[in-house]
Amino acid sequence: MLASRAFSLIGRRSICTSLCLRAHGHAGVVKADDFTLPAYVDRRDVPLPEVAFVRDLSAQQKALKEKEKASWTALSVDEKVELYRIKFNETYAEMNRGTNEWKTVLGGVLFFLGLTGVILIWQKHFMYGPIPHTFSEEWLSAQTKRMLDMRVNPVEGISSQWDYEKNEWKK
Amino acid sequence: LARSIQHTSVRQAHRKYEPDFHDKYGNLVLLGGAAVFTTVWGYVLTQLGMEWGLSPVGRITPREWRE
């Protein structure tokens, strides 16, 4: 009921949506929106898209399409390329082209890793106390000798790295 | 909406593309980031005075501890 009122062509006073307004010349058929029609797409796995890239041809292009109906040997290289560009947007080479995006990505990553280092600087300056005396060269040398004398971790650990015959670290 | 090929590139039959952000600034970002990274971490690792707790193996010469 409502539909027949909307599309009625009997008086000019039918209720219309904006779509109906465009359809007045088409016997009550609603014009299809672009997104409902087959679309062009540049994809590696779609070698022949559903429609040509250029939908509305200029007069020059229309003439060229007429010429295409005759023998192709009559076409110049430029004309062949133009025919290609009517049908397709990018070539496979253009479609597959690489970018310089990796530079931005890597540069950004390195920058933010650098910011992490700034955090460490802040921590050392504002937060950490003095380094304990047990880390001084004097203490560590005595500590190390004591560990070696005790044969700490002799199988795979620190004592296994010390040559007790030559009295030096193993090479 | 006919897109005609630039006359200068007819021989190549390829498009000329407008440079994007990565084309314009990619090198700058990469080198800038690398510079920030190396300066900051160079400083942190050597000058800041952090105790990294490195292994004594091959580094510390043992010294007599008994008194």
Coordinates of C-alpha atoms in Angstrom, one line a residue:
Chain A
M1 CA 0.0 0.0 0.0
L2 CA 2.6 2.4 1.1
A3 CA 4.9 1.3 -1.8
S4 CA 2.3 1.9 -4.4
R5 CA 1.6 5.3 -3.0
A6 CA 5.3 6.2 -3.1
F7 CA 5.9 5.0 -6.6
S8 CA 2.6 6.1 -8.0
L9 CA 2.8 8.0 -11.2
I10 CA -0.8 8.9 -11.3
G11 CA -0.7 12.4 -9.9
R12 CA 2.4 14.4 -9.2
R13 CA 1.5 14.4 -5.5
S14 CA 2.9 11.0 -4.5
I15 CA 5.2 10.9 -1.4
C16 CA 8.8 10.6 -2.6
T17 CA 12.2 9.9 -1.0
S18 CA 15.2 11.5 -2.6
L19 CA 15.8 8.2 -4.5
C20 CA 12.3 8.4 -6.0
L21 CA 12.9 11.9 -7.2
R22 CA 15.7 10.7 -9.4
A23 CA 13.6 7.8 -10.6
H24 CA 10.8 9.9 -12.1
G25 CA 12.0 9.3 -15.6
H26 CA 12.5 5.6 -15.1
A27 CA 9.0 4.1 -14.7
G28 CA 9.3 3.9 -10.9
V29 CA 12.5 2.0 -10.6
V30 CA 14.9 3.2 -7.8
K31 CA 18.3 4.1 -9.1
A32 CA 20.9 1.8 -7.6
D33 CA 23.5 3.3 -5.2
D34 CA 27.1 3.0 -6.3
F35 CA 27.9 0.6 -3.4
T36 CA 25.3 -1.9 -4.7
L37 CA 26.9 -2.1 -8.1
P38 CA 29.9 -4.3 -9.1
A39 CA 33.0 -2.4 -8.1
Y40 CA 36.5 -2.0 -9.5
V41 CA 39.4 -3.2 -7.3
D42 CA 43.2 -3.4 -7.6
R43 CA 44.1 -6.7 -6.1
R44 CA 46.7 -9.2 -7.0
D45 CA 44.3 -12.1 -6.7
V46 CA 41.6 -10.4 -8.9
P47 CA 43.3 -10.1 -12.3
L48 CA 40.1 -9.1 -14.1
P49 CA 37.8 -6.9 -12.0
E50 CA 34.1 -6.9 -12.5
V51 CA 34.0 -3.5 -14.2
A52 CA 36.4 -1.3 -16.1
F53 CA 38.1 1.3 -14.1
V54 CA 36.9 4.3 -16.1
R55 CA 33.1 4.3 -16.2
D56 CA 32.3 7.5 -18.1
L57 CA 34.4 7.8 -21.2
S58 CA 35.3 11.1 -22.8
A59 CA 34.6 11.6 -26.5
Q60 CA 38.2 10.9 -27.3
Q61 CA 38.1 7.6 -25.3
K62 CA 34.8 6.6 -26.9
A63 CA 36.4 7.1 -30.3
L64 CA 39.3 4.9 -29.2
K65 CA 36.9 2.1 -28.0
E66 CA 35.4 2.2 -31.5
K67 CA 38.8 1.9 -33.0
E68 CA 39.5 -1.1 -30.7
K69 CA 36.7 -2.9 -32.5
A70 CA 38.7 -3.0 -35.7
S71 CA 42.1 -4.7 -36.1
W72 CA 44.4 -4.2 -33.1
T73 CA 47.5 -3.9 -35.3
A74 CA 46.2 -0.5 -36.3
L75 CA 46.5 0.8 -32.8
S76 CA 49.6 2.7 -31.7
V77 CA 51.4 1.8 -28.5
D78 CA 50.1 5.0 -26.9
E79 CA 46.5 4.0 -27.8
K80 CA 47.0 0.5 -26.4
V81 CA 48.3 1.9 -23.2
E82 CA 45.3 4.3 -23.1
L83 CA 43.0 1.3 -23.6
Y84 CA 44.7 -0.4 -20.7
R85 CA 44.3 2.6 -18.5
I86 CA 40.6 2.8 -19.3
K87 CA 40.2 -0.8 -18.1
F88 CA 42.7 -0.8 -15.2
N89 CA 43.8 1.6 -12.6
E90 CA 47.2 0.4 -11.5
T91 CA 49.4 -2.2 -13.3
Y92 CA 50.6 -5.1 -11.3
A93 CA 54.0 -3.5 -10.9
E94 CA 52.4 -0.4 -9.5
M95 CA 50.0 -2.4 -7.3
N96 CA 52.9 -4.4 -5.8
R97 CA 55.3 -1.5 -5.4
G98 CA 57.1 -1.3 -2.1
T99 CA 57.2 1.7 0.1
N100 CA 59.6 3.4 2.4
E101 CA 57.4 2.7 5.4
W102 CA 60.0 0.5 7.1
K103 CA 62.2 3.6 7.5
T104 CA 59.5 5.4 9.5
V105 CA 58.7 2.3 11.5
L106 CA 62.3 1.4 12.4
G107 CA 63.2 5.1 13.1
G108 CA 60.2 5.4 15.4
V109 CA 61.1 2.2 17.2
L110 CA 64.7 3.3 17.8
F111 CA 63.5 6.7 18.9
F112 CA 61.1 5.2 21.6
L113 CA 63.8 2.8 22.7
G114 CA 65.9 5.8 23.2
L115 CA 63.2 7.4 25.3
T116 CA 63.4 4.2 27.5
G117 CA 67.1 5.1 28.0
V118 CA 66.0 8.5 29.2
I119 CA 63.9 6.9 31.8
L120 CA 66.9 5.1 33.1
I121 CA 68.8 8.4 33.3
W122 CA 66.0 9.9 35.3
Q123 CA 66.0 6.9 37.6
K124 CA 69.7 7.1 38.2
H125 CA 69.6 10.8 38.9
F126 CA 66.4 11.0 41.0
M127 CA 65.8 7.6 42.5
Y128 CA 68.7 5.2 42.9
G129 CA 70.9 5.6 46.0
P130 CA 74.6 5.1 46.0
I131 CA 76.1 1.9 44.7
P132 CA 76.8 -0.5 47.6
H133 CA 80.5 -0.8 48.6
T134 CA 80.3 -4.5 47.8
F135 CA 80.6 -3.6 44.1
S136 CA 83.9 -1.9 44.3
E137 CA 86.8 -3.4 42.4
E138 CA 88.5 -4.1 45.8
W139 CA 85.6 -6.1 47.2
L140 CA 84.8 -7.9 44.0
S141 CA 88.4 -9.2 43.5
A142 CA 88.4 -10.6 47.1
Q143 CA 84.9 -12.0 46.7
T144 CA 85.8 -13.7 43.4
K145 CA 88.9 -15.3 44.9
R146 CA 86.9 -16.6 47.9
M147 CA 84.3 -18.1 45.5
L148 CA 87.0 -19.8 43.5
D149 CA 88.6 -21.1 46.7
M150 CA 85.3 -22.5 47.8
R151 CA 84.9 -24.1 44.3
V152 CA 81.5 -22.4 43.8
N153 CA 79.6 -24.0 40.9
P154 CA 82.5 -26.1 39.6
V155 CA 80.6 -28.0 36.9
E156 CA 79.4 -25.3 34.6
G157 CA 79.6 -22.1 36.7
I158 CA 82.3 -19.7 37.8
S159 CA 84.8 -22.2 39.1
S160 CA 84.7 -24.1 35.8
Q161 CA 85.9 -21.0 34.1
W162 CA 89.0 -20.6 36.2
D163 CA 92.2 -22.5 35.4
Y164 CA 93.6 -23.6 38.8
E165 CA 96.9 -24.8 37.3
K166 CA 97.8 -21.6 35.5
N167 CA 96.1 -19.3 38.0
E168 CA 94.1 -17.4 35.4
W169 CA 90.7 -17.4 33.7
K170 CA 90.3 -20.1 31.0
K171 CA 90.5 -18.8 27.5
Chain B
L1 CA 37.4 10.8 -14.6
A2 CA 39.8 9.7 -17.3
R3 CA 43.3 9.5 -15.9
S4 CA 45.7 10.2 -18.7
I5 CA 49.3 9.2 -18.5
Q6 CA 51.8 12.0 -18.0
H7 CA 53.4 12.7 -21.3
T8 CA 56.8 12.6 -19.8
S9 CA 56.3 8.9 -18.7
V10 CA 54.6 7.6 -21.8
R11 CA 57.5 5.4 -22.7
Q12 CA 57.4 3.8 -19.2
A13 CA 53.6 3.6 -19.1
H14 CA 53.8 3.9 -15.4
R15 CA 52.3 6.4 -13.1
K16 CA 54.2 9.1 -11.3
Y17 CA 53.1 9.1 -7.7
E18 CA 53.0 12.0 -5.3
P19 CA 55.6 11.2 -2.6
D20 CA 54.1 10.1 0.7
F21 CA 55.2 10.8 4.2
H22 CA 57.7 7.9 4.1
D23 CA 59.2 9.1 0.9
K24 CA 59.6 12.6 2.2
Y25 CA 60.7 12.0 5.8
G26 CA 61.6 8.3 6.0
N27 CA 65.3 8.8 5.9
L28 CA 65.2 11.6 8.4
V29 CA 63.1 9.6 10.8
L30 CA 65.3 6.6 10.5
L31 CA 68.6 8.4 11.0
G32 CA 67.1 10.7 13.7
G33 CA 65.8 7.7 15.6
A34 CA 69.1 5.9 15.3
A35 CA 71.0 9.0 16.5
V36 CA 68.8 9.4 19.5
F37 CA 69.1 5.8 20.3
T38 CA 72.9 5.6 20.1
T39 CA 73.5 8.9 22.0
V40 CA 71.1 8.0 24.9
W41 CA 72.2 4.4 25.2
G42 CA 75.9 5.2 24.7
Y43 CA 75.6 7.6 27.6
V44 CA 73.6 5.2 29.8
L45 CA 75.9 2.3 29.2
T46 CA 79.1 4.1 29.8
Q47 CA 78.8 7.5 31.5
L48 CA 75.9 7.3 33.8
G49 CA 77.6 5.2 36.5
M50 CA 75.1 2.3 36.5
E51 CA 76.1 -1.0 38.1
W52 CA 75.3 -3.5 35.4
G53 CA 76.4 -6.5 37.4
L54 CA 78.6 -7.9 34.7
S55 CA 80.2 -11.3 35.2
P56 CA 83.7 -11.3 37.0
V57 CA 84.8 -14.0 34.6
G58 CA 87.5 -12.6 32.4
R59 CA 87.2 -9.2 34.0
I60 CA 88.1 -9.4 37.7
T61 CA 91.6 -10.5 38.9
P62 CA 91.1 -12.5 42.1
R63 CA 92.8 -11.0 45.2
E64 CA 93.7 -12.7 48.4
W65 CA 90.9 -12.2 50.9
R66 CA 92.2 -14.0 54.1
E67 CA 93.4 -11.6 56.7

